[in-house]
Structure formats: structure tokens, C-alpha cells
């Protein structure tokens, strides 16, 4: 089912898995306080964007937060350390990916990305 909201990690460390149960492999680990956008759920597990692809986390260690989301509409979009092209690049996000939005400034959106708060240009995203 579609959920469409931001979730915050409540465990000190939470495994991100390849599917919605402990029977699936671990892709990586995310830490306490990090925020991700849950865009689907299954059996108490949440599907998030993690390290450029989707991953699954147990809902037992996540809490819903009141953060809006952005969906990437460009084929590839730079993620930057600040709200302008003069700031350094920290990675790329891709069309169809969802991220929790912290705030907006001058057409830029601050999002949660790889455990940190970074910026993307809003003209290449849609808000919800």
C-alpha cells in the first residue's frame, strides 16, 4: 500500500534490507534521528530510498514525522551542500525517487539524503 510520509529512525542503528522481512539481505545501516521518505509499506515494513535505490526498514524502529516530500522529476539531479549551484555536490538523485523535505529557500529544497540534510533545485522536483 502507498504511505507517502517521512519516517524518523528511533533505533540507534537500523538495518536497511532488500525486502520487507528479516529474511532478506542487509544493504546497509542507518542511524538514530535520520529521516527518510516512506513511499510504500508491507507487513509493518517501510520502503525507502536508500543509497540510490530502494530498501526496506522495520516500522517498529521508525516514527512518522510531519515532513512534506519531494519527488525527483529530472532524469538526474545534483544534491548540494547549500541552496545554489555554487555549493559543492554530494551526490545525485534520480527521476521517480522520493525524499523528505525539511524546508525550502529561494526555489531550493533541503532534503534528507544519505543521513544528512542537503539541497536540490526545486524546478526539477514536484512537492506533495
PDB file of C-alpha atoms in Angstrom:
ATOM      1  CA  UNK A   1       0.000   0.000   0.000  1.00  0.00           C
ATOM      2  CA  UNK A   2       1.106   3.572  -0.585  1.00  0.00           C
ATOM      3  CA  UNK A   3       2.016   5.507   2.573  1.00  0.00           C
ATOM      4  CA  UNK A   4       3.699   8.698   1.418  1.00  0.00           C
ATOM      5  CA  UNK A   5       5.192  10.251   4.554  1.00  0.00           C
ATOM      6  CA  UNK A   6       8.502  10.882   6.253  1.00  0.00           C
ATOM      7  CA  UNK A   7       9.765   8.471   8.901  1.00  0.00           C
ATOM      8  CA  UNK A   8      12.472   9.026  11.507  1.00  0.00           C
ATOM      9  CA  UNK A   9      14.775   6.270  12.779  1.00  0.00           C
ATOM     10  CA  UNK A  10      14.240   5.631  16.506  1.00  0.00           C
ATOM     11  CA  UNK A  11      16.795   2.804  16.926  1.00  0.00           C
ATOM     12  CA  UNK A  12      20.492   3.526  17.459  1.00  0.00           C
ATOM     13  CA  UNK A  13      21.150   1.563  14.237  1.00  0.00           C
ATOM     14  CA  UNK A  14      18.618   0.101  11.803  1.00  0.00           C
ATOM     15  CA  UNK A  15      19.269  -2.352   9.012  1.00  0.00           C
ATOM     16  CA  UNK A  16      18.068  -1.474   5.519  1.00  0.00           C
ATOM     17  CA  UNK A  17      17.105  -4.702   3.761  1.00  0.00           C
ATOM     18  CA  UNK A  18      16.485  -5.794   0.174  1.00  0.00           C
ATOM     19  CA  UNK A  19      12.906  -6.857   1.011  1.00  0.00           C
ATOM     20  CA  UNK A  20      10.224  -6.495   3.695  1.00  0.00           C
ATOM     21  CA  UNK A  21      11.375  -9.050   6.300  1.00  0.00           C
ATOM     22  CA  UNK A  22      14.453 -10.161   8.237  1.00  0.00           C
ATOM     23  CA  UNK A  23      14.784 -12.991   5.724  1.00  0.00           C
ATOM     24  CA  UNK A  24      16.138 -10.534   3.148  1.00  0.00           C
ATOM     25  CA  UNK A  25      19.764  -9.408   2.900  1.00  0.00           C
ATOM     26  CA  UNK A  26      21.116  -6.264   4.561  1.00  0.00           C
ATOM     27  CA  UNK A  27      22.004  -3.398   2.180  1.00  0.00           C
ATOM     28  CA  UNK A  28      23.334  -1.136   4.923  1.00  0.00           C
ATOM     29  CA  UNK A  29      22.575   0.536   8.231  1.00  0.00           C
ATOM     30  CA  UNK A  30      21.011   3.908   9.053  1.00  0.00           C
ATOM     31  CA  UNK A  31      21.303   5.764  12.353  1.00  0.00           C
ATOM     32  CA  UNK A  32      19.108   7.279  15.015  1.00  0.00           C
ATOM     33  CA  UNK A  33      17.397  10.540  14.063  1.00  0.00           C
ATOM     34  CA  UNK A  34      17.844  10.130  10.308  1.00  0.00           C
ATOM     35  CA  UNK A  35      14.745  10.837   8.211  1.00  0.00           C
ATOM     36  CA  UNK A  36      13.659   9.024   5.050  1.00  0.00           C
ATOM     37  CA  UNK A  37      10.564   9.122   2.880  1.00  0.00           C
ATOM     38  CA  UNK A  38       8.400   6.015   3.128  1.00  0.00           C
ATOM     39  CA  UNK A  39       6.574   5.595  -0.166  1.00  0.00           C
ATOM     40  CA  UNK A  40       5.205   2.077   0.357  1.00  0.00           C
ATOM     41  CA  UNK A  41       4.665  -0.386   3.167  1.00  0.00           C
ATOM     42  CA  UNK A  42       4.111  -4.105   3.541  1.00  0.00           C
ATOM     43  CA  UNK A  43       3.508  -6.107   6.709  1.00  0.00           C
ATOM     44  CA  UNK A  44       4.870  -3.398   9.015  1.00  0.00           C
ATOM     45  CA  UNK A  45       7.906  -2.687   6.826  1.00  0.00           C
ATOM     46  CA  UNK A  46       8.572   0.619   5.038  1.00  0.00           C
ATOM     47  CA  UNK A  47      10.083   1.027   1.571  1.00  0.00           C
ATOM     48  CA  UNK A  48      12.530   3.957   1.482  1.00  0.00           C
ATOM     49  CA  UNK A  49      15.076   5.423  -0.944  1.00  0.00           C
ATOM     50  CA  UNK A  50      18.490   4.394   0.321  1.00  0.00           C
ATOM     51  CA  UNK A  51      21.840   4.946  -1.368  1.00  0.00           C
ATOM     52  CA  UNK A  52      20.373   5.415  -4.853  1.00  0.00           C
ATOM     53  CA  UNK A  53      17.873   2.550  -4.755  1.00  0.00           C
ATOM     54  CA  UNK A  54      15.031   1.253  -2.624  1.00  0.00           C
ATOM     55  CA  UNK A  55      15.402  -0.577   0.658  1.00  0.00           C
ATOM     56  CA  UNK A  56      13.127  -1.815   3.436  1.00  0.00           C
ATOM     57  CA  UNK A  57      13.139  -1.000   7.172  1.00  0.00           C
ATOM     58  CA  UNK A  58      11.073  -2.390  10.029  1.00  0.00           C
ATOM     59  CA  UNK A  59       8.346   0.029  11.092  1.00  0.00           C
ATOM     60  CA  UNK A  60       8.986  -0.994  14.722  1.00  0.00           C
ATOM     61  CA  UNK A  61      12.021   1.313  14.686  1.00  0.00           C
ATOM     62  CA  UNK A  62      10.520   4.232  12.745  1.00  0.00           C
ATOM     63  CA  UNK A  63       8.196   7.055  13.744  1.00  0.00           C
ATOM     64  CA  UNK A  64       6.113   9.195  11.410  1.00  0.00           C
ATOM     65  CA  UNK A  65       7.187  12.838  11.242  1.00  0.00           C
ATOM     66  CA  UNK A  66       5.345  15.824   9.782  1.00  0.00           C
ATOM     67  CA  UNK A  67       7.637  16.494   6.852  1.00  0.00           C
ATOM     68  CA  UNK A  68       6.443  17.090   3.317  1.00  0.00           C
ATOM     69  CA  UNK A  69       8.038  15.246   0.463  1.00  0.00           C
ATOM     70  CA  UNK A  70       9.537  15.911  -2.937  1.00  0.00           C
ATOM     71  CA  UNK A  71       9.605  13.608  -5.936  1.00  0.00           C
ATOM     72  CA  UNK A  72      12.506  13.970  -8.368  1.00  0.00           C
ATOM     73  CA  UNK A  73      11.286  14.759 -11.908  1.00  0.00           C
ATOM     74  CA  UNK A  74      14.655  15.220 -13.674  1.00  0.00           C
ATOM     75  CA  UNK A  75      16.486  12.186 -15.035  1.00  0.00           C
ATOM     76  CA  UNK A  76      19.341  13.066 -12.643  1.00  0.00           C
ATOM     77  CA  UNK A  77      19.618  15.928 -10.162  1.00  0.00           C
ATOM     78  CA  UNK A  78      22.635  17.128  -8.169  1.00  0.00           C
ATOM     79  CA  UNK A  79      22.395  17.144  -4.389  1.00  0.00           C
ATOM     80  CA  UNK A  80      24.375  20.066  -2.950  1.00  0.00           C
ATOM     81  CA  UNK A  81      25.698  21.319   0.380  1.00  0.00           C
ATOM     82  CA  UNK A  82      23.779  24.609   0.044  1.00  0.00           C
ATOM     83  CA  UNK A  83      20.942  26.246  -1.913  1.00  0.00           C
ATOM     84  CA  UNK A  84      22.791  27.314  -5.086  1.00  0.00           C
ATOM     85  CA  UNK A  85      24.922  25.848  -7.870  1.00  0.00           C
ATOM     86  CA  UNK A  86      27.923  27.462  -6.186  1.00  0.00           C
ATOM     87  CA  UNK A  87      27.781  24.874  -3.407  1.00  0.00           C
ATOM     88  CA  UNK A  88      29.558  21.527  -3.615  1.00  0.00           C
ATOM     89  CA  UNK A  89      27.917  18.345  -4.930  1.00  0.00           C
ATOM     90  CA  UNK A  90      27.422  15.426  -2.544  1.00  0.00           C
ATOM     91  CA  UNK A  91      25.576  13.039  -4.855  1.00  0.00           C
ATOM     92  CA  UNK A  92      22.821  12.503  -7.383  1.00  0.00           C
ATOM     93  CA  UNK A  93      19.134  11.653  -7.115  1.00  0.00           C
ATOM     94  CA  UNK A  94      17.075  10.276  -9.986  1.00  0.00           C
ATOM     95  CA  UNK A  95      13.624  10.530 -11.556  1.00  0.00           C
ATOM     96  CA  UNK A  96      10.895   8.875  -9.518  1.00  0.00           C
ATOM     97  CA  UNK A  97      12.776   8.911  -6.210  1.00  0.00           C
ATOM     98  CA  UNK A  98      11.117  10.408  -3.106  1.00  0.00           C
ATOM     99  CA  UNK A  99      12.762  12.359  -0.294  1.00  0.00           C
ATOM    100  CA  UNK A 100      11.578  14.029   2.921  1.00  0.00           C
ATOM    101  CA  UNK A 101      11.723  17.847   2.632  1.00  0.00           C
ATOM    102  CA  UNK A 102      12.952  19.811   5.639  1.00  0.00           C
ATOM    103  CA  UNK A 103      12.483  23.339   4.288  1.00  0.00           C
ATOM    104  CA  UNK A 104      12.617  25.436   1.121  1.00  0.00           C
ATOM    105  CA  UNK A 105      14.560  28.587   0.239  1.00  0.00           C
ATOM    106  CA  UNK A 106      14.648  30.621  -2.997  1.00  0.00           C
ATOM    107  CA  UNK A 107      13.409  27.741  -5.152  1.00  0.00           C
ATOM    108  CA  UNK A 108      15.634  25.125  -3.499  1.00  0.00           C
ATOM    109  CA  UNK A 109      14.525  22.270  -1.213  1.00  0.00           C
ATOM    110  CA  UNK A 110      16.514  20.970   1.744  1.00  0.00           C
ATOM    111  CA  UNK A 111      16.055  17.186   1.853  1.00  0.00           C
ATOM    112  CA  UNK A 112      17.243  14.241   3.917  1.00  0.00           C
ATOM    113  CA  UNK A 113      19.816  12.396   1.785  1.00  0.00           C
ATOM    114  CA  UNK A 114      22.202   9.642   2.899  1.00  0.00           C
ATOM    115  CA  UNK A 115      21.728  10.532   6.553  1.00  0.00           C
ATOM    116  CA  UNK A 116      22.278  14.273   6.165  1.00  0.00           C
ATOM    117  CA  UNK A 117      20.430  17.444   5.219  1.00  0.00           C
ATOM    118  CA  UNK A 118      21.295  18.693   1.717  1.00  0.00           C
ATOM    119  CA  UNK A 119      19.789  20.768  -1.112  1.00  0.00           C
ATOM    120  CA  UNK A 120      18.202  20.110  -4.531  1.00  0.00           C
ATOM    121  CA  UNK A 121      16.864  22.622  -7.049  1.00  0.00           C
ATOM    122  CA  UNK A 122      13.083  22.694  -6.797  1.00  0.00           C
ATOM    123  CA  UNK A 123      12.427  23.217 -10.527  1.00  0.00           C
ATOM    124  CA  UNK A 124      13.318  19.543 -11.033  1.00  0.00           C
ATOM    125  CA  UNK A 125      11.065  18.160  -8.302  1.00  0.00           C
ATOM    126  CA  UNK A 126       7.366  18.044  -7.508  1.00  0.00           C
ATOM    127  CA  UNK A 127       6.143  18.711  -3.972  1.00  0.00           C
ATOM    128  CA  UNK A 128       3.434  16.842  -2.075  1.00  0.00           C
TER     129      UNK A 128
END
